[in-house]
Amino acid sequence: MLNDATTPFILDGRFLKVNIAVRRGEAEQLIDITIIRKRREDTRNKYLVREGAIFPDSDLGKQINQSELSKRITSYTSRKQMLAKNPNLFISKTRLSIRNLISSIDDKILKQKAGESVIGFWKDAQNNKRKALEDYVIKEEKYTKDRIDNGTKFGRSKCCDFVEFESYVDTLACLRYMNNDNKIFDSMSKRIPIVEFTIENRIFLKHREDRINRKHKIEQLAKANNEEENTVNLLNQKRFNESSSLLKDKVYINQY
């Protein structure tokens, strides 16, 4: 709130907030720093809900048909409401949902196209055919090219497919290249893929993590028990062999 205690400048009865002017380069750096700070404070990554969304007043929104545009607006509105209603929900920075696909698109094809999309994005950006990722995105996470598709994981559901990368930057590149491009999949000219960052539930993930940890502990305990049992069996076998050897010696002496 501006008042005579926070600013000494008044014009026509209104308090003025005056900032020191900076050069354009410095201003861009300050903007990047502000964006990074706000994103770090956003532990639920809600800002990513707009990635992949297409709005009616955008250039892309004016190019696609009304049916495809309606799907995307409905999805954006629904996802935004979900995040607002449930504080346990957050957006994953490394997992994508890919919808509006045909059933013949299997995991093998999806893995191939996901890798091609990441490579294609960086090639287009290098050749100035596509806008590169913003500087603050690169600063958020260091990009490594050797992680393009080696760390990709997949899962399938009835409504969409999922792709998970190790790198946030790779994930974002894949989304921006593949989303709304009907030329990505050769057999899918009449459908346009809808690519979005997935919404996850902290509680469900915690339960799944606990189950995995419990299973791991049970396996470790069973392994330890087996090793202990094997050790006991070896000791018993050794004692039996030693006893048998002594018995043979006694028999031999008696016979002598």
PDB file of C-alpha atoms in Angstrom:
ATOM      1  CA  MET A   1       0.000   0.000   0.000  1.00  0.00           C
ATOM      2  CA  LEU A   2       1.360   3.412  -0.991  1.00  0.00           C
ATOM      3  CA  ASN A   3       1.222   6.258   1.532  1.00  0.00           C
ATOM      4  CA  ASP A   4       3.397   9.130   2.770  1.00  0.00           C
ATOM      5  CA  ALA A   5       5.378   6.662   4.865  1.00  0.00           C
ATOM      6  CA  THR A   6       6.372   4.451   1.897  1.00  0.00           C
ATOM      7  CA  THR A   7       6.934   7.052  -0.853  1.00  0.00           C
ATOM      8  CA  PRO A   8       7.818  10.757  -0.792  1.00  0.00           C
ATOM      9  CA  PHE A   9       6.480  11.365  -4.322  1.00  0.00           C
ATOM     10  CA  ILE A  10       2.989  12.772  -4.841  1.00  0.00           C
ATOM     11  CA  LEU A  11       1.387  13.878  -8.133  1.00  0.00           C
ATOM     12  CA  ASP A  12      -2.090  15.403  -8.264  1.00  0.00           C
ATOM     13  CA  GLY A  13      -2.832  13.993  -4.836  1.00  0.00           C
ATOM     14  CA  ARG A  14      -1.717  10.459  -5.759  1.00  0.00           C
ATOM     15  CA  PHE A  15       1.274   8.645  -4.310  1.00  0.00           C
ATOM     16  CA  LEU A  16       3.796   7.485  -6.888  1.00  0.00           C
ATOM     17  CA  LYS A  17       5.939   4.354  -6.804  1.00  0.00           C
ATOM     18  CA  VAL A  18       9.280   5.131  -8.462  1.00  0.00           C
ATOM     19  CA  ASN A  19      11.829   2.488  -9.451  1.00  0.00           C
ATOM     20  CA  ILE A  20      15.346   2.981 -10.759  1.00  0.00           C
ATOM     21  CA  ALA A  21      15.524   2.484 -14.526  1.00  0.00           C
ATOM     22  CA  VAL A  22      17.698  -0.396 -15.783  1.00  0.00           C
ATOM     23  CA  ARG A  23      18.953  -1.435 -19.186  1.00  0.00           C
ATOM     24  CA  ARG A  24      16.939  -3.867 -21.288  1.00  0.00           C
ATOM     25  CA  GLY A  25      19.347  -6.747 -20.654  1.00  0.00           C
ATOM     26  CA  GLU A  26      19.263  -6.153 -16.919  1.00  0.00           C
ATOM     27  CA  ALA A  27      15.476  -5.901 -17.014  1.00  0.00           C
ATOM     28  CA  GLU A  28      15.218  -9.289 -18.751  1.00  0.00           C
ATOM     29  CA  GLN A  29      17.503 -10.828 -16.119  1.00  0.00           C
ATOM     30  CA  LEU A  30      15.366  -9.378 -13.337  1.00  0.00           C
ATOM     31  CA  ILE A  31      12.232 -10.783 -14.999  1.00  0.00           C
ATOM     32  CA  ASP A  32      13.859 -14.234 -15.235  1.00  0.00           C
ATOM     33  CA  ILE A  33      14.884 -14.081 -11.577  1.00  0.00           C
ATOM     34  CA  THR A  34      11.335 -13.112 -10.575  1.00  0.00           C
ATOM     35  CA  ILE A  35       9.818 -15.943 -12.608  1.00  0.00           C
ATOM     36  CA  ILE A  36      12.236 -18.510 -11.155  1.00  0.00           C
ATOM     37  CA  ARG A  37      11.522 -17.293  -7.618  1.00  0.00           C
ATOM     38  CA  LYS A  38       7.742 -17.518  -8.109  1.00  0.00           C
ATOM     39  CA  ARG A  39       8.027 -20.974  -9.643  1.00  0.00           C
ATOM     40  CA  ARG A  40      10.155 -22.230  -6.780  1.00  0.00           C
ATOM     41  CA  GLU A  41       7.529 -20.968  -4.363  1.00  0.00           C
ATOM     42  CA  ASP A  42       4.844 -22.822  -6.357  1.00  0.00           C
ATOM     43  CA  THR A  43       5.407 -26.301  -4.935  1.00  0.00           C
ATOM     44  CA  ARG A  44       2.424 -27.643  -6.885  1.00  0.00           C
ATOM     45  CA  ASN A  45       3.697 -26.377 -10.281  1.00  0.00           C
ATOM     46  CA  LYS A  46       0.289 -24.893 -11.091  1.00  0.00           C
ATOM     47  CA  TYR A  47       1.804 -22.584 -13.697  1.00  0.00           C
ATOM     48  CA  LEU A  48       2.254 -25.632 -15.958  1.00  0.00           C
ATOM     49  CA  VAL A  49      -1.515 -25.991 -16.364  1.00  0.00           C
ATOM     50  CA  ARG A  50      -1.344 -23.494 -19.243  1.00  0.00           C
ATOM     51  CA  GLU A  51       1.315 -25.475 -21.128  1.00  0.00           C
ATOM     52  CA  GLY A  52      -0.330 -27.148 -24.114  1.00  0.00           C
ATOM     53  CA  ALA A  53      -3.594 -25.242 -23.678  1.00  0.00           C
ATOM     54  CA  ILE A  54      -5.020 -23.523 -26.763  1.00  0.00           C
ATOM     55  CA  PHE A  55      -7.338 -20.550 -26.373  1.00  0.00           C
ATOM     56  CA  PRO A  56      -9.867 -19.162 -28.912  1.00  0.00           C
ATOM     57  CA  ASP A  57      -8.156 -15.771 -29.255  1.00  0.00           C
ATOM     58  CA  SER A  58      -4.718 -17.287 -30.008  1.00  0.00           C
ATOM     59  CA  ASP A  59      -3.384 -17.734 -33.539  1.00  0.00           C
ATOM     60  CA  LEU A  60      -3.458 -21.523 -33.138  1.00  0.00           C
ATOM     61  CA  GLY A  61      -6.966 -21.387 -31.726  1.00  0.00           C
ATOM     62  CA  LYS A  62      -8.180 -19.674 -34.887  1.00  0.00           C
ATOM     63  CA  GLN A  63      -6.642 -22.364 -37.091  1.00  0.00           C
ATOM     64  CA  ILE A  64      -8.039 -25.595 -35.609  1.00  0.00           C
ATOM     65  CA  ASN A  65     -11.660 -26.684 -35.929  1.00  0.00           C
ATOM     66  CA  GLN A  66     -14.240 -25.953 -33.238  1.00  0.00           C
ATOM     67  CA  SER A  67     -14.443 -29.575 -32.044  1.00  0.00           C
ATOM     68  CA  GLU A  68     -10.708 -29.824 -31.345  1.00  0.00           C
ATOM     69  CA  LEU A  69     -10.663 -26.382 -29.734  1.00  0.00           C
ATOM     70  CA  SER A  70     -13.573 -27.324 -27.463  1.00  0.00           C
ATOM     71  CA  LYS A  71     -11.707 -30.433 -26.218  1.00  0.00           C
ATOM     72  CA  ARG A  72      -8.733 -28.327 -25.218  1.00  0.00           C
ATOM     73  CA  ILE A  73     -10.728 -25.583 -23.501  1.00  0.00           C
ATOM     74  CA  THR A  74     -12.745 -28.178 -21.587  1.00  0.00           C
ATOM     75  CA  SER A  75      -9.577 -29.957 -20.490  1.00  0.00           C
ATOM     76  CA  TYR A  76      -7.886 -26.737 -19.367  1.00  0.00           C
ATOM     77  CA  THR A  77     -10.954 -25.618 -17.372  1.00  0.00           C
ATOM     78  CA  SER A  78     -11.371 -29.029 -15.759  1.00  0.00           C
ATOM     79  CA  ARG A  79      -7.709 -29.315 -14.779  1.00  0.00           C
ATOM     80  CA  LYS A  80      -7.668 -25.820 -13.333  1.00  0.00           C
ATOM     81  CA  GLN A  81     -10.751 -26.578 -11.220  1.00  0.00           C
ATOM     82  CA  MET A  82      -9.235 -29.843  -9.984  1.00  0.00           C
ATOM     83  CA  LEU A  83      -6.123 -28.042  -8.756  1.00  0.00           C
ATOM     84  CA  ALA A  84      -8.201 -25.352  -7.079  1.00  0.00           C
ATOM     85  CA  LYS A  85     -10.409 -27.841  -5.211  1.00  0.00           C
ATOM     86  CA  ASN A  86      -7.807 -30.325  -3.996  1.00  0.00           C
ATOM     87  CA  PRO A  87      -4.566 -29.067  -2.371  1.00  0.00           C
ATOM     88  CA  ASN A  88      -3.120 -32.596  -2.551  1.00  0.00           C
ATOM     89  CA  LEU A  89      -2.961 -32.405  -6.337  1.00  0.00           C
ATOM     90  CA  PHE A  90       0.101 -31.114  -8.143  1.00  0.00           C
ATOM     91  CA  ILE A  91       1.439 -31.082 -11.708  1.00  0.00           C
ATOM     92  CA  SER A  92       4.341 -33.381 -12.502  1.00  0.00           C
ATOM     93  CA  LYS A  93       7.233 -31.694 -14.298  1.00  0.00           C
ATOM     94  CA  THR A  94       8.479 -34.874 -15.948  1.00  0.00           C
ATOM     95  CA  ARG A  95       5.318 -36.816 -16.887  1.00  0.00           C
ATOM     96  CA  LEU A  96       3.039 -36.157 -19.859  1.00  0.00           C
ATOM     97  CA  SER A  97      -0.423 -37.386 -20.720  1.00  0.00           C
ATOM     98  CA  ILE A  98      -1.031 -37.838 -24.441  1.00  0.00           C
ATOM     99  CA  ARG A  99      -4.689 -38.075 -25.414  1.00  0.00           C
ATOM    100  CA  ASN A 100      -6.830 -38.192 -28.537  1.00  0.00           C
ATOM    101  CA  LEU A 101      -4.785 -41.094 -29.945  1.00  0.00           C
ATOM    102  CA  ILE A 102      -5.955 -44.108 -31.934  1.00  0.00           C
ATOM    103  CA  SER A 103      -5.715 -47.591 -30.425  1.00  0.00           C
ATOM    104  CA  SER A 104      -2.966 -48.733 -32.819  1.00  0.00           C
ATOM    105  CA  ILE A 105      -0.461 -46.358 -31.179  1.00  0.00           C
ATOM    106  CA  ASP A 106       1.417 -48.718 -28.865  1.00  0.00           C
ATOM    107  CA  ASP A 107       4.250 -48.126 -26.394  1.00  0.00           C
ATOM    108  CA  LYS A 108       6.948 -48.819 -28.977  1.00  0.00           C
ATOM    109  CA  ILE A 109       5.597 -46.176 -31.381  1.00  0.00           C
ATOM    110  CA  LEU A 110       5.036 -43.726 -28.530  1.00  0.00           C
ATOM    111  CA  LYS A 111       8.596 -44.135 -27.259  1.00  0.00           C
ATOM    112  CA  GLN A 112       9.973 -43.549 -30.738  1.00  0.00           C
ATOM    113  CA  LYS A 113       7.840 -40.453 -31.355  1.00  0.00           C
ATOM    114  CA  ALA A 114       8.586 -39.011 -27.909  1.00  0.00           C
ATOM    115  CA  GLY A 115      12.318 -39.257 -28.569  1.00  0.00           C
ATOM    116  CA  GLU A 116      11.908 -37.822 -32.070  1.00  0.00           C
ATOM    117  CA  SER A 117       9.878 -34.916 -30.682  1.00  0.00           C
ATOM    118  CA  VAL A 118      12.619 -33.897 -28.249  1.00  0.00           C
ATOM    119  CA  ILE A 119      15.283 -34.112 -30.953  1.00  0.00           C
ATOM    120  CA  GLY A 120      13.021 -32.328 -33.445  1.00  0.00           C
ATOM    121  CA  PHE A 121      12.343 -29.489 -31.037  1.00  0.00           C
ATOM    122  CA  TRP A 122      16.029 -28.740 -30.476  1.00  0.00           C
ATOM    123  CA  LYS A 123      16.818 -28.989 -34.182  1.00  0.00           C
ATOM    124  CA  ASP A 124      14.027 -26.545 -35.036  1.00  0.00           C
ATOM    125  CA  ALA A 125      15.160 -24.177 -32.293  1.00  0.00           C
ATOM    126  CA  GLN A 126      18.746 -24.334 -33.537  1.00  0.00           C
ATOM    127  CA  ASN A 127      17.613 -23.556 -37.104  1.00  0.00           C
ATOM    128  CA  ASN A 128      15.336 -20.717 -35.897  1.00  0.00           C
ATOM    129  CA  LYS A 129      12.228 -22.583 -37.097  1.00  0.00           C
ATOM    130  CA  ARG A 130      10.817 -22.632 -33.598  1.00  0.00           C
ATOM    131  CA  LYS A 131      11.146 -20.467 -30.518  1.00  0.00           C
ATOM    132  CA  ALA A 132      13.654 -21.972 -28.103  1.00  0.00           C
ATOM    133  CA  LEU A 133      12.842 -22.617 -24.457  1.00  0.00           C
ATOM    134  CA  GLU A 134      12.934 -19.534 -22.274  1.00  0.00           C
ATOM    135  CA  ASP A 135      16.165 -18.760 -20.436  1.00  0.00           C
ATOM    136  CA  TYR A 136      14.516 -19.207 -17.047  1.00  0.00           C
ATOM    137  CA  VAL A 137      13.494 -22.744 -18.034  1.00  0.00           C
ATOM    138  CA  ILE A 138      17.083 -23.628 -18.869  1.00  0.00           C
ATOM    139  CA  LYS A 139      18.225 -22.063 -15.604  1.00  0.00           C
ATOM    140  CA  GLU A 140      15.645 -24.097 -13.687  1.00  0.00           C
ATOM    141  CA  GLU A 141      17.213 -27.324 -14.822  1.00  0.00           C
ATOM    142  CA  LYS A 142      20.451 -28.058 -16.655  1.00  0.00           C
ATOM    143  CA  TYR A 143      19.764 -29.804 -19.963  1.00  0.00           C
ATOM    144  CA  THR A 144      21.691 -32.975 -20.856  1.00  0.00           C
ATOM    145  CA  LYS A 145      21.279 -34.447 -24.348  1.00  0.00           C
ATOM    146  CA  ASP A 146      22.147 -38.011 -23.301  1.00  0.00           C
ATOM    147  CA  ARG A 147      18.830 -38.264 -21.436  1.00  0.00           C
ATOM    148  CA  ILE A 148      16.571 -37.785 -24.463  1.00  0.00           C
ATOM    149  CA  ASP A 149      14.874 -41.160 -24.378  1.00  0.00           C
ATOM    150  CA  ASN A 150      16.946 -43.519 -22.222  1.00  0.00           C
ATOM    151  CA  GLY A 151      14.940 -42.590 -19.133  1.00  0.00           C
ATOM    152  CA  THR A 152      11.521 -42.741 -20.748  1.00  0.00           C
ATOM    153  CA  LYS A 153       8.868 -44.782 -18.974  1.00  0.00           C
ATOM    154  CA  PHE A 154       5.389 -45.597 -20.203  1.00  0.00           C
ATOM    155  CA  GLY A 155       1.975 -46.439 -18.851  1.00  0.00           C
ATOM    156  CA  ARG A 156      -1.333 -47.002 -20.562  1.00  0.00           C
ATOM    157  CA  SER A 157      -4.897 -46.315 -19.464  1.00  0.00           C
ATOM    158  CA  LYS A 158      -8.260 -46.397 -21.193  1.00  0.00           C
ATOM    159  CA  CYS A 159      -8.310 -42.671 -21.899  1.00  0.00           C
ATOM    160  CA  CYS A 160      -4.703 -41.708 -22.612  1.00  0.00           C
ATOM    161  CA  ASP A 161      -1.089 -42.733 -22.722  1.00  0.00           C
ATOM    162  CA  PHE A 162       1.662 -41.508 -20.420  1.00  0.00           C
ATOM    163  CA  VAL A 163       5.294 -40.677 -21.084  1.00  0.00           C
ATOM    164  CA  GLU A 164       7.767 -39.918 -18.314  1.00  0.00           C
ATOM    165  CA  PHE A 165      11.225 -38.394 -18.773  1.00  0.00           C
ATOM    166  CA  GLU A 166      14.074 -37.879 -16.328  1.00  0.00           C
ATOM    167  CA  SER A 167      14.447 -34.236 -17.378  1.00  0.00           C
ATOM    168  CA  TYR A 168      11.904 -31.414 -17.091  1.00  0.00           C
ATOM    169  CA  VAL A 169      13.467 -29.636 -20.062  1.00  0.00           C
ATOM    170  CA  ASP A 170      13.115 -32.744 -22.264  1.00  0.00           C
ATOM    171  CA  THR A 171       9.513 -33.128 -21.127  1.00  0.00           C
ATOM    172  CA  LEU A 172       8.668 -29.540 -22.008  1.00  0.00           C
ATOM    173  CA  ALA A 173      10.391 -29.846 -25.398  1.00  0.00           C
ATOM    174  CA  CYS A 174       8.402 -32.998 -26.179  1.00  0.00           C
ATOM    175  CA  LEU A 175       5.127 -31.323 -25.220  1.00  0.00           C
ATOM    176  CA  ARG A 176       5.700 -28.224 -27.326  1.00  0.00           C
ATOM    177  CA  TYR A 177       6.753 -30.232 -30.369  1.00  0.00           C
ATOM    178  CA  MET A 178       4.150 -33.009 -30.266  1.00  0.00           C
ATOM    179  CA  ASN A 179       1.105 -31.115 -29.012  1.00  0.00           C
ATOM    180  CA  ASN A 180      -1.503 -30.284 -31.663  1.00  0.00           C
ATOM    181  CA  ASP A 181       0.587 -31.766 -34.501  1.00  0.00           C
ATOM    182  CA  ASN A 182      -1.338 -34.286 -36.614  1.00  0.00           C
ATOM    183  CA  LYS A 183       1.819 -35.133 -38.607  1.00  0.00           C
ATOM    184  CA  ILE A 184       3.616 -36.717 -35.647  1.00  0.00           C
ATOM    185  CA  PHE A 185       1.875 -40.088 -36.020  1.00  0.00           C
ATOM    186  CA  ASP A 186       1.676 -41.346 -39.619  1.00  0.00           C
ATOM    187  CA  SER A 187      -1.579 -43.262 -39.149  1.00  0.00           C
ATOM    188  CA  MET A 188      -3.389 -40.449 -37.353  1.00  0.00           C
ATOM    189  CA  SER A 189      -4.109 -37.686 -39.882  1.00  0.00           C
ATOM    190  CA  LYS A 190      -7.685 -37.082 -38.675  1.00  0.00           C
ATOM    191  CA  ARG A 191      -6.831 -36.785 -34.981  1.00  0.00           C
ATOM    192  CA  ILE A 192      -4.643 -34.200 -33.298  1.00  0.00           C
ATOM    193  CA  PRO A 193      -2.754 -35.287 -30.134  1.00  0.00           C
ATOM    194  CA  ILE A 194      -3.477 -33.422 -26.916  1.00  0.00           C
ATOM    195  CA  VAL A 195      -0.335 -33.311 -24.784  1.00  0.00           C
ATOM    196  CA  GLU A 196      -0.381 -31.998 -21.207  1.00  0.00           C
ATOM    197  CA  PHE A 197       1.615 -32.281 -17.997  1.00  0.00           C
ATOM    198  CA  THR A 198      -0.089 -34.852 -15.793  1.00  0.00           C
ATOM    199  CA  ILE A 199      -1.844 -34.022 -12.538  1.00  0.00           C
ATOM    200  CA  GLU A 200      -0.702 -36.245  -9.667  1.00  0.00           C
ATOM    201  CA  ASN A 201      -2.080 -36.872  -6.173  1.00  0.00           C
ATOM    202  CA  ARG A 202       0.441 -36.624  -3.323  1.00  0.00           C
ATOM    203  CA  ILE A 203      -1.568 -39.000  -1.121  1.00  0.00           C
ATOM    204  CA  PHE A 204      -1.803 -41.709  -3.796  1.00  0.00           C
ATOM    205  CA  LEU A 205       1.899 -41.360  -4.578  1.00  0.00           C
ATOM    206  CA  LYS A 206       2.750 -41.607  -0.873  1.00  0.00           C
ATOM    207  CA  HIS A 207       0.649 -44.775  -0.524  1.00  0.00           C
ATOM    208  CA  ARG A 208       2.328 -46.256  -3.596  1.00  0.00           C
ATOM    209  CA  GLU A 209       5.763 -45.360  -2.255  1.00  0.00           C
ATOM    210  CA  ASP A 210       4.897 -46.961   1.104  1.00  0.00           C
ATOM    211  CA  ARG A 211       3.739 -50.155  -0.649  1.00  0.00           C
ATOM    212  CA  ILE A 212       6.957 -50.297  -2.672  1.00  0.00           C
ATOM    213  CA  ASN A 213       9.044 -49.742   0.467  1.00  0.00           C
ATOM    214  CA  ARG A 214       7.137 -52.444   2.361  1.00  0.00           C
ATOM    215  CA  LYS A 215       7.581 -54.863  -0.540  1.00  0.00           C
ATOM    216  CA  HIS A 216      11.282 -54.042  -0.683  1.00  0.00           C
ATOM    217  CA  LYS A 217      11.682 -54.629   3.066  1.00  0.00           C
ATOM    218  CA  ILE A 218       9.841 -57.960   2.835  1.00  0.00           C
ATOM    219  CA  GLU A 219      12.085 -59.033  -0.045  1.00  0.00           C
ATOM    220  CA  GLN A 220      15.197 -57.963   1.859  1.00  0.00           C
ATOM    221  CA  LEU A 221      14.010 -59.813   4.977  1.00  0.00           C
ATOM    222  CA  ALA A 222      13.234 -62.949   2.955  1.00  0.00           C
ATOM    223  CA  LYS A 223      16.654 -62.735   1.325  1.00  0.00           C
ATOM    224  CA  ALA A 224      18.325 -62.335   4.714  1.00  0.00           C
ATOM    225  CA  ASN A 225      16.360 -65.302   6.093  1.00  0.00           C
ATOM    226  CA  ASN A 226      17.343 -67.427   3.108  1.00  0.00           C
ATOM    227  CA  GLU A 227      20.986 -66.478   3.535  1.00  0.00           C
ATOM    228  CA  GLU A 228      20.793 -67.289   7.251  1.00  0.00           C
ATOM    229  CA  GLU A 229      19.075 -70.583   6.519  1.00  0.00           C
ATOM    230  CA  ASN A 230      21.697 -71.448   3.927  1.00  0.00           C
ATOM    231  CA  THR A 231      24.445 -70.609   6.423  1.00  0.00           C
ATOM    232  CA  VAL A 232      22.848 -72.872   9.056  1.00  0.00           C
ATOM    233  CA  ASN A 233      22.488 -75.672   6.514  1.00  0.00           C
ATOM    234  CA  LEU A 234      26.147 -75.330   5.535  1.00  0.00           C
ATOM    235  CA  LEU A 235      27.199 -75.442   9.197  1.00  0.00           C
ATOM    236  CA  ASN A 236      25.019 -78.479   9.841  1.00  0.00           C
ATOM    237  CA  GLN A 237      26.422 -80.188   6.762  1.00  0.00           C
ATOM    238  CA  LYS A 238      29.957 -79.391   7.921  1.00  0.00           C
ATOM    239  CA  ARG A 239      29.254 -80.808  11.395  1.00  0.00           C
ATOM    240  CA  PHE A 240      27.683 -83.899   9.863  1.00  0.00           C
ATOM    241  CA  ASN A 241      30.698 -84.454   7.649  1.00  0.00           C
ATOM    242  CA  GLU A 242      33.072 -84.009  10.602  1.00  0.00           C
ATOM    243  CA  SER A 243      31.006 -86.421  12.733  1.00  0.00           C
ATOM    244  CA  SER A 244      30.942 -88.979   9.927  1.00  0.00           C
ATOM    245  CA  SER A 245      34.708 -88.696   9.561  1.00  0.00           C
ATOM    246  CA  LEU A 246      35.268 -89.247  13.298  1.00  0.00           C
ATOM    247  CA  LEU A 247      32.895 -92.193  13.300  1.00  0.00           C
ATOM    248  CA  LYS A 248      34.760 -93.806  10.428  1.00  0.00           C
ATOM    249  CA  ASP A 249      38.047 -93.312  12.298  1.00  0.00           C
ATOM    250  CA  LYS A 250      36.634 -95.007  15.426  1.00  0.00           C
ATOM    251  CA  VAL A 251      35.300 -97.916  13.410  1.00  0.00           C
ATOM    252  CA  TYR A 252      38.640 -98.333  11.706  1.00  0.00           C
ATOM    253  CA  ILE A 253      40.502 -98.315  15.047  1.00  0.00           C
ATOM    254  CA  ASN A 254      38.116-100.884  16.598  1.00  0.00           C
ATOM    255  CA  GLN A 255      38.510-103.146  13.621  1.00  0.00           C
ATOM    256  CA  TYR A 256      42.247-102.893  13.914  1.00  0.00           C
TER     257      TYR A 256
END
